[in-house]
Every structure is written in structure tokens, then in C-alpha cells.
PDB file of C-alpha atoms in Angstrom:
ATOM      1  CA  UNK A  21       0.000   0.000   0.000  1.00 47.00           C
ATOM      2  CA  UNK A  22       2.827   2.364   0.814  1.00 47.00           C
ATOM      3  CA  UNK A  23       4.335   1.707  -2.587  1.00 41.00           C
ATOM      4  CA  UNK A  24       1.009   2.438  -4.265  1.00 38.00           C
ATOM      5  CA  UNK A  25       0.647   5.643  -2.260  1.00 47.00           C
ATOM      6  CA  UNK A  26       4.157   6.774  -3.244  1.00 46.00           C
ATOM      7  CA  UNK A  27       3.386   5.950  -6.878  1.00 41.00           C
ATOM      8  CA  UNK A  28       0.159   7.922  -6.694  1.00 44.00           C
ATOM      9  CA  UNK A  29       1.964  10.909  -5.190  1.00 52.00           C
ATOM     10  CA  UNK A  30       4.685  10.685  -7.853  1.00 43.00           C
ATOM     11  CA  UNK A  31       2.058  10.507 -10.567  1.00 46.00           C
ATOM     12  CA  UNK A  32       0.267  13.521  -9.167  1.00 47.00           C
ATOM     13  CA  UNK A  33       3.545  15.438  -8.984  1.00 45.00           C
ATOM     14  CA  UNK A  34       4.371  14.499 -12.572  1.00 40.00           C
ATOM     15  CA  UNK A  35       0.934  15.647 -13.726  1.00 43.00           C
ATOM     16  CA  UNK A  36       1.411  18.921 -11.875  1.00 45.00           C
ATOM     17  CA  UNK A  37       4.849  19.453 -13.405  1.00 38.00           C
ATOM     18  CA  UNK A  38       3.512  18.675 -16.881  1.00 37.00           C
ATOM     19  CA  UNK A  39       0.696  21.178 -16.400  1.00 40.00           C
ATOM     20  CA  UNK A  40       3.157  23.828 -15.232  1.00 40.00           C
ATOM     21  CA  UNK A  41       5.451  23.222 -18.199  1.00 36.00           C
ATOM     22  CA  UNK A  42       2.502  23.365 -20.573  1.00 38.00           C
ATOM     23  CA  UNK A  43       1.369  26.680 -19.075  1.00 42.00           C
ATOM     24  CA  UNK A  44       4.895  28.076 -19.458  1.00 44.00           C
ATOM     25  CA  UNK A  45       5.325  26.824 -23.023  1.00 45.00           C
ATOM     26  CA  UNK A  46       5.603  29.490 -25.714  1.00 50.00           C
ATOM     27  CA  UNK A  47       2.514  30.516 -27.637  1.00 54.00           C
ATOM     28  CA  UNK A  48       2.025  29.092 -31.094  1.00 65.00           C
ATOM     29  CA  UNK A  49       4.636  30.423 -33.512  1.00 79.00           C
ATOM     30  CA  UNK A  50       3.731  32.223 -36.699  1.00 86.00           C
ATOM     31  CA  UNK A  51       3.202  29.984 -39.711  1.00 90.00           C
ATOM     32  CA  UNK A  52       3.550  30.633 -43.423  1.00 92.00           C
ATOM     33  CA  UNK A  53       0.282  32.127 -44.630  1.00 94.00           C
ATOM     34  CA  UNK A  54      -0.587  33.893 -41.347  1.00 95.00           C
ATOM     35  CA  UNK A  55      -1.909  37.463 -41.448  1.00 97.00           C
ATOM     36  CA  UNK A  56      -1.110  39.852 -38.575  1.00 97.00           C
ATOM     37  CA  UNK A  57      -3.199  42.964 -37.988  1.00 98.00           C
ATOM     38  CA  UNK A  58      -1.833  45.480 -35.471  1.00 98.00           C
ATOM     39  CA  UNK A  59      -3.597  48.677 -34.360  1.00 98.00           C
ATOM     40  CA  UNK A  60      -1.989  51.312 -32.154  1.00 98.00           C
ATOM     41  CA  UNK A  61      -0.404  54.753 -32.018  1.00 98.00           C
ATOM     42  CA  UNK A  62       2.603  56.096 -33.924  1.00 98.00           C
ATOM     43  CA  UNK A  63       4.772  59.126 -33.272  1.00 97.00           C
ATOM     44  CA  UNK A  64       6.704  60.719 -36.146  1.00 97.00           C
ATOM     45  CA  UNK A  65       9.669  62.627 -34.755  1.00 96.00           C
ATOM     46  CA  UNK A  66      11.526  64.642 -37.451  1.00 94.00           C
ATOM     47  CA  UNK A  67      15.164  65.450 -36.847  1.00 87.00           C
ATOM     48  CA  UNK A  68      15.672  68.791 -35.102  1.00 77.00           C
ATOM     49  CA  UNK A  69      17.328  70.564 -38.051  1.00 77.00           C
ATOM     50  CA  UNK A  70      14.796  69.777 -40.785  1.00 77.00           C
ATOM     51  CA  UNK A  71      16.372  71.791 -43.596  1.00 73.00           C
ATOM     52  CA  UNK A  72      17.197  75.170 -45.111  1.00 74.00           C
ATOM     53  CA  UNK A  73      15.428  77.613 -47.409  1.00 75.00           C
ATOM     54  CA  UNK A  74      16.221  80.867 -49.238  1.00 73.00           C
ATOM     55  CA  UNK A  75      19.883  80.007 -49.786  1.00 71.00           C
ATOM     56  CA  UNK A  76      20.341  78.992 -46.160  1.00 70.00           C
ATOM     57  CA  UNK A  77      18.902  82.211 -44.722  1.00 75.00           C
ATOM     58  CA  UNK A  78      15.990  80.356 -43.104  1.00 79.00           C
ATOM     59  CA  UNK A  79      16.286  77.222 -41.001  1.00 80.00           C
ATOM     60  CA  UNK A  80      13.344  74.785 -40.948  1.00 86.00           C
ATOM     61  CA  UNK A  81      12.219  72.857 -37.866  1.00 87.00           C
ATOM     62  CA  UNK A  82       9.202  70.480 -38.001  1.00 89.00           C
ATOM     63  CA  UNK A  83       7.439  69.391 -34.815  1.00 92.00           C
ATOM     64  CA  UNK A  84       6.467  65.873 -33.707  1.00 95.00           C
ATOM     65  CA  UNK A  85       3.082  64.324 -34.466  1.00 96.00           C
ATOM     66  CA  UNK A  86       1.178  61.365 -32.959  1.00 97.00           C
ATOM     67  CA  UNK A  87      -1.680  59.607 -34.740  1.00 98.00           C
ATOM     68  CA  UNK A  88      -3.541  56.260 -34.706  1.00 98.00           C
ATOM     69  CA  UNK A  89      -1.870  53.725 -36.989  1.00 98.00           C
ATOM     70  CA  UNK A  90      -2.103  50.157 -38.233  1.00 97.00           C
ATOM     71  CA  UNK A  91       0.070  47.535 -39.884  1.00 98.00           C
ATOM     72  CA  UNK A  92      -0.883  44.497 -41.940  1.00 98.00           C
ATOM     73  CA  UNK A  93       1.724  41.733 -42.189  1.00 98.00           C
ATOM     74  CA  UNK A  94       1.685  38.605 -44.344  1.00 98.00           C
ATOM     75  CA  UNK A  95       4.001  35.833 -43.189  1.00 97.00           C
ATOM     76  CA  UNK A  96       5.468  34.388 -46.391  1.00 97.00           C
ATOM     77  CA  UNK A  97       7.381  31.851 -44.269  1.00 96.00           C
ATOM     78  CA  UNK A  98       7.814  31.333 -40.526  1.00 93.00           C
ATOM     79  CA  UNK A  99      10.705  33.840 -40.644  1.00 95.00           C
ATOM     80  CA  UNK A 100       9.836  36.255 -43.449  1.00 97.00           C
ATOM     81  CA  UNK A 101       7.045  38.812 -43.187  1.00 97.00           C
ATOM     82  CA  UNK A 102       5.829  41.474 -45.642  1.00 98.00           C
ATOM     83  CA  UNK A 103       4.362  44.470 -43.828  1.00 98.00           C
ATOM     84  CA  UNK A 104       2.431  47.583 -44.848  1.00 98.00           C
ATOM     85  CA  UNK A 105       2.260  50.557 -42.455  1.00 97.00           C
ATOM     86  CA  UNK A 106      -0.671  52.973 -42.626  1.00 97.00           C
ATOM     87  CA  UNK A 107      -1.964  55.758 -40.379  1.00 97.00           C
ATOM     88  CA  UNK A 108      -4.322  58.663 -39.928  1.00 97.00           C
ATOM     89  CA  UNK A 109      -2.636  61.697 -41.594  1.00 97.00           C
ATOM     90  CA  UNK A 110       0.109  63.256 -39.496  1.00 97.00           C
ATOM     91  CA  UNK A 111       0.170  67.043 -39.092  1.00 95.00           C
ATOM     92  CA  UNK A 112       3.339  69.081 -38.659  1.00 93.00           C
ATOM     93  CA  UNK A 113       3.965  72.732 -37.871  1.00 90.00           C
ATOM     94  CA  UNK A 114       7.196  73.993 -39.441  1.00 88.00           C
ATOM     95  CA  UNK A 115       8.949  76.822 -37.659  1.00 85.00           C
ATOM     96  CA  UNK A 116      11.532  79.096 -39.210  1.00 79.00           C
ATOM     97  CA  UNK A 117      14.734  80.444 -37.726  1.00 76.00           C
ATOM     98  CA  UNK A 118      17.102  83.126 -38.956  1.00 70.00           C
ATOM     99  CA  UNK A 119      15.692  85.590 -41.513  1.00 64.00           C
ATOM    100  CA  UNK A 120      12.104  84.363 -41.002  1.00 71.00           C
ATOM    101  CA  UNK A 121      10.956  83.091 -37.608  1.00 68.00           C
ATOM    102  CA  UNK A 122       7.861  81.632 -36.014  1.00 79.00           C
ATOM    103  CA  UNK A 123       5.395  79.150 -37.434  1.00 82.00           C
ATOM    104  CA  UNK A 124       5.667  79.546 -41.222  1.00 84.00           C
ATOM    105  CA  UNK A 125       4.132  76.331 -42.630  1.00 88.00           C
ATOM    106  CA  UNK A 126       1.471  73.806 -41.658  1.00 92.00           C
ATOM    107  CA  UNK A 127       1.302  70.538 -43.555  1.00 94.00           C
ATOM    108  CA  UNK A 128      -0.220  67.057 -43.415  1.00 96.00           C
ATOM    109  CA  UNK A 129       1.398  63.867 -44.632  1.00 96.00           C
ATOM    110  CA  UNK A 130       0.698  60.168 -45.148  1.00 95.00           C
ATOM    111  CA  UNK A 131       3.762  57.857 -45.024  1.00 93.00           C
ATOM    112  CA  UNK A 132       2.750  54.363 -46.235  1.00 96.00           C
ATOM    113  CA  UNK A 133       5.747  52.056 -45.871  1.00 97.00           C
ATOM    114  CA  UNK A 134       6.201  48.552 -47.299  1.00 98.00           C
ATOM    115  CA  UNK A 135       8.813  46.459 -45.457  1.00 98.00           C
ATOM    116  CA  UNK A 136      10.400  43.024 -45.746  1.00 98.00           C
ATOM    117  CA  UNK A 137      10.962  41.592 -42.263  1.00 98.00           C
ATOM    118  CA  UNK A 138      13.101  38.831 -40.764  1.00 97.00           C
ATOM    119  CA  UNK A 139      11.641  37.198 -37.624  1.00 96.00           C
ATOM    120  CA  UNK A 140      14.654  35.405 -36.203  1.00 91.00           C
ATOM    121  CA  UNK A 141      13.115  33.673 -33.122  1.00 90.00           C
ATOM    122  CA  UNK A 142       9.901  32.220 -34.568  1.00 86.00           C
ATOM    123  CA  UNK A 143       9.358  29.706 -31.736  1.00 87.00           C
ATOM    124  CA  UNK A 144       9.659  32.218 -28.889  1.00 89.00           C
ATOM    125  CA  UNK A 145       6.839  33.980 -27.064  1.00 91.00           C
ATOM    126  CA  UNK A 146       8.969  37.133 -27.483  1.00 94.00           C
ATOM    127  CA  UNK A 147       9.548  37.483 -31.230  1.00 94.00           C
ATOM    128  CA  UNK A 148      11.993  40.211 -32.302  1.00 96.00           C
ATOM    129  CA  UNK A 149      12.391  41.172 -35.942  1.00 98.00           C
ATOM    130  CA  UNK A 150      14.213  43.552 -38.249  1.00 98.00           C
ATOM    131  CA  UNK A 151      12.987  45.014 -41.503  1.00 98.00           C
ATOM    132  CA  UNK A 152      13.953  47.140 -44.467  1.00 98.00           C
ATOM    133  CA  UNK A 153      11.605  48.679 -46.970  1.00 97.00           C
ATOM    134  CA  UNK A 154      10.396  51.513 -49.152  1.00 98.00           C
ATOM    135  CA  UNK A 155       8.539  54.601 -47.954  1.00 98.00           C
ATOM    136  CA  UNK A 156       6.338  56.952 -49.955  1.00 98.00           C
ATOM    137  CA  UNK A 157       5.332  60.159 -48.168  1.00 97.00           C
ATOM    138  CA  UNK A 158       2.529  62.281 -49.605  1.00 97.00           C
ATOM    139  CA  UNK A 159       2.312  65.886 -48.383  1.00 96.00           C
ATOM    140  CA  UNK A 160      -1.001  67.701 -48.718  1.00 96.00           C
ATOM    141  CA  UNK A 161      -3.047  70.570 -47.303  1.00 95.00           C
ATOM    142  CA  UNK A 162       0.167  72.593 -46.969  1.00 93.00           C
ATOM    143  CA  UNK A 163      -0.404  76.225 -45.977  1.00 90.00           C
ATOM    144  CA  UNK A 164       1.795  79.234 -45.357  1.00 87.00           C
ATOM    145  CA  UNK A 165       1.554  80.789 -41.897  1.00 87.00           C
ATOM    146  CA  UNK A 166       2.916  83.907 -40.274  1.00 85.00           C
ATOM    147  CA  UNK A 167       5.308  85.659 -42.661  1.00 80.00           C
ATOM    148  CA  UNK A 168       4.235  83.259 -45.452  1.00 82.00           C
ATOM    149  CA  UNK A 169       0.474  83.377 -44.830  1.00 85.00           C
ATOM    150  CA  UNK A 170      -0.326  85.134 -48.100  1.00 84.00           C
ATOM    151  CA  UNK A 171       1.854  82.815 -50.210  1.00 86.00           C
ATOM    152  CA  UNK A 172       1.346  79.476 -51.963  1.00 92.00           C
ATOM    153  CA  UNK A 173       3.586  76.933 -50.195  1.00 90.00           C
ATOM    154  CA  UNK A 174       4.039  73.331 -51.319  1.00 93.00           C
ATOM    155  CA  UNK A 175       6.090  70.340 -50.172  1.00 93.00           C
ATOM    156  CA  UNK A 176       6.805  67.741 -52.836  1.00 95.00           C
ATOM    157  CA  UNK A 177       6.206  64.032 -52.211  1.00 97.00           C
ATOM    158  CA  UNK A 178       9.111  61.805 -51.178  1.00 96.00           C
ATOM    159  CA  UNK A 179      10.403  58.290 -51.873  1.00 97.00           C
ATOM    160  CA  UNK A 180      12.973  56.833 -49.491  1.00 97.00           C
ATOM    161  CA  UNK A 181      14.395  53.811 -47.697  1.00 98.00           C
ATOM    162  CA  UNK A 182      13.064  52.753 -44.274  1.00 98.00           C
ATOM    163  CA  UNK A 183      14.767  50.603 -41.638  1.00 98.00           C
ATOM    164  CA  UNK A 184      12.944  48.933 -38.746  1.00 98.00           C
ATOM    165  CA  UNK A 185      13.455  46.954 -35.556  1.00 98.00           C
ATOM    166  CA  UNK A 186      10.568  45.629 -33.492  1.00 97.00           C
ATOM    167  CA  UNK A 187       9.240  42.944 -31.210  1.00 97.00           C
ATOM    168  CA  UNK A 188       5.995  41.015 -30.761  1.00 97.00           C
ATOM    169  CA  UNK A 189       5.023  39.571 -27.389  1.00 96.00           C
ATOM    170  CA  UNK A 190       2.464  36.813 -27.768  1.00 94.00           C
ATOM    171  CA  UNK A 191      -0.307  37.004 -25.174  1.00 94.00           C
ATOM    172  CA  UNK A 192      -2.003  33.918 -26.636  1.00 92.00           C
ATOM    173  CA  UNK A 193      -2.136  31.982 -29.887  1.00 90.00           C
ATOM    174  CA  UNK A 194      -3.997  34.917 -31.450  1.00 93.00           C
ATOM    175  CA  UNK A 195      -3.364  38.124 -29.489  1.00 96.00           C
ATOM    176  CA  UNK A 196      -0.071  39.982 -29.182  1.00 96.00           C
ATOM    177  CA  UNK A 197       1.546  43.218 -28.069  1.00 98.00           C
ATOM    178  CA  UNK A 198       3.928  45.051 -30.398  1.00 98.00           C
ATOM    179  CA  UNK A 199       6.491  47.826 -30.291  1.00 98.00           C
ATOM    180  CA  UNK A 200       8.784  48.988 -33.068  1.00 97.00           C
ATOM    181  CA  UNK A 201      10.969  51.859 -34.176  1.00 98.00           C
ATOM    182  CA  UNK A 202      11.804  52.933 -37.718  1.00 98.00           C
ATOM    183  CA  UNK A 203      14.133  55.391 -39.371  1.00 97.00           C
ATOM    184  CA  UNK A 204      12.738  56.772 -42.627  1.00 97.00           C
ATOM    185  CA  UNK A 205      14.547  58.821 -45.268  1.00 96.00           C
ATOM    186  CA  UNK A 206      12.087  61.618 -46.156  1.00 95.00           C
ATOM    187  CA  UNK A 207      13.303  64.535 -48.294  1.00 93.00           C
ATOM    188  CA  UNK A 208      11.029  67.133 -49.863  1.00 92.00           C
ATOM    189  CA  UNK A 209      11.499  70.222 -52.006  1.00 92.00           C
ATOM    190  CA  UNK A 210       9.987  73.399 -50.572  1.00 90.00           C
ATOM    191  CA  UNK A 211       8.180  75.516 -53.171  1.00 91.00           C
ATOM    192  CA  UNK A 212       7.058  79.095 -52.655  1.00 88.00           C
ATOM    193  CA  UNK A 213       4.676  80.474 -55.290  1.00 91.00           C
ATOM    194  CA  UNK A 214       5.886  77.811 -57.725  1.00 88.00           C
ATOM    195  CA  UNK A 215       9.638  78.339 -57.170  1.00 88.00           C
ATOM    196  CA  UNK A 216      11.847  75.878 -55.295  1.00 89.00           C
ATOM    197  CA  UNK A 217      13.394  77.753 -52.375  1.00 84.00           C
ATOM    198  CA  UNK A 218      14.943  74.905 -50.383  1.00 85.00           C
ATOM    199  CA  UNK A 219      14.805  71.301 -49.215  1.00 87.00           C
ATOM    200  CA  UNK A 220      13.311  69.745 -46.103  1.00 87.00           C
ATOM    201  CA  UNK A 221      15.324  66.754 -44.846  1.00 89.00           C
ATOM    202  CA  UNK A 222      12.748  65.412 -42.400  1.00 92.00           C
ATOM    203  CA  UNK A 223      14.343  61.968 -41.854  1.00 94.00           C
ATOM    204  CA  UNK A 224      12.213  61.048 -38.820  1.00 96.00           C
ATOM    205  CA  UNK A 225      12.404  58.402 -36.169  1.00 97.00           C
ATOM    206  CA  UNK A 226       9.006  56.696 -36.055  1.00 97.00           C
ATOM    207  CA  UNK A 227       7.858  54.973 -32.849  1.00 98.00           C
ATOM    208  CA  UNK A 228       4.844  52.633 -32.608  1.00 98.00           C
ATOM    209  CA  UNK A 229       3.082  50.679 -29.863  1.00 98.00           C
ATOM    210  CA  UNK A 230       0.188  48.429 -30.845  1.00 98.00           C
ATOM    211  CA  UNK A 231      -2.078  45.501 -30.065  1.00 98.00           C
ATOM    212  CA  UNK A 232      -2.236  42.771 -32.705  1.00 97.00           C
ATOM    213  CA  UNK A 233      -4.275  39.770 -33.794  1.00 97.00           C
ATOM    214  CA  UNK A 234      -3.145  36.787 -35.858  1.00 95.00           C
ATOM    215  CA  UNK A 235      -5.523  35.381 -38.498  1.00 93.00           C
TER     216      UNK A 235
END
């Protein structure tokens, strides 16, 4: 009887250990053909010295902007993802320094970015990745303010390379938390009444936090 009791206790302990290991096991890894939808908030943070205009007489400085955003990712393999970034239009105030100061331009922009990602720990609950891709930034609703309020101001659209690092934390087989940071090459010509007067080298860091779902 004692032997049977010890065996029963050992069996119960083994069952408990198995249950604990199962609870601690990583969530289901991404598979080829999975779709990931993430929804969150993104901050675009242009570099402090955005550019020059009027032969260097005016410095340009664009402010930060935060907007709701989303990404859609298709997992071509367990390691390779193809991601599209979209967002509500960002709005930036551009301040001048030097010959013309104060808020001189308001503009909105959409920066859709298509990236190829490498997920290098596909079996982990914490799944880091890196990506590289192509960004297209469309500027619109650009208006002169302050000293330029009576002028026609335009910012031309931009094509550039984007780099990315990020991480997914799997809450379950379907739900996840995400954070990533990108650096995007965004350069635009500044036009005043049809004439090019300078270039804006916006080149922002782009920070995102999001909640995601795997289909």
C-alpha cells in the first residue's frame, strides 16, 4: 500500500509538473500564410534641423506628431514577413529660424511604408524582428503661416528607404503586443509660389506601440 501511495503521489507530482510546463510553453509560432493585424499609435519625430530655405537664410524645424496607426503583415514563411504601415494623416507645424521666424508652414502627410521583415526567433513567445523597406510620403493641405500666410507653399512628395526593428510579445495563440521603431529617409522640395526655395530633410524616427491579432 505504501508503494502504491508513493506511486500515486509521484504521478500527481508528474501531472502537476507537466501542467506547469505546458502553461509556461511558448505561444504558437507564426506559420507561413498567417496574417497579422496590429492597431496602435505612432509618433513621427523629425530630426531637429529639418532643412534650409532661401539660400540657407531660413532654417526649418518640423514638430512631432502622434496619430492612430495600423500595420498588416503577411508571413510568407515562418521567418519572413511582408508588412504595410498605414496611419491617420500626421500634421506638422514647421517653424523658421534666422531671416524668417515663427510658425511659417502647416502641412499634413501620409507615409505608407512597405517592409520586408526577418523574424529570427519564430518559436519564442517574445519574437523580435528587423525590416527594411520603401517609404512613400505624400504631403497635402500645406499652408503658409505667419510671414508666409499670403503665399502658396508646397512640399513635394518623397520616396525613401526605411529601416525597422521591433518585437511582438504573444499574449495567446492569437493576441499579441507590439512595439517597433523605424528610421525613414524623407526629403522634400519646398516651393514658394511655384519656385523651389529649399529642401526639407525630415528623416524622422518613427515609434509605434500596438495591439495585434493573428488570423
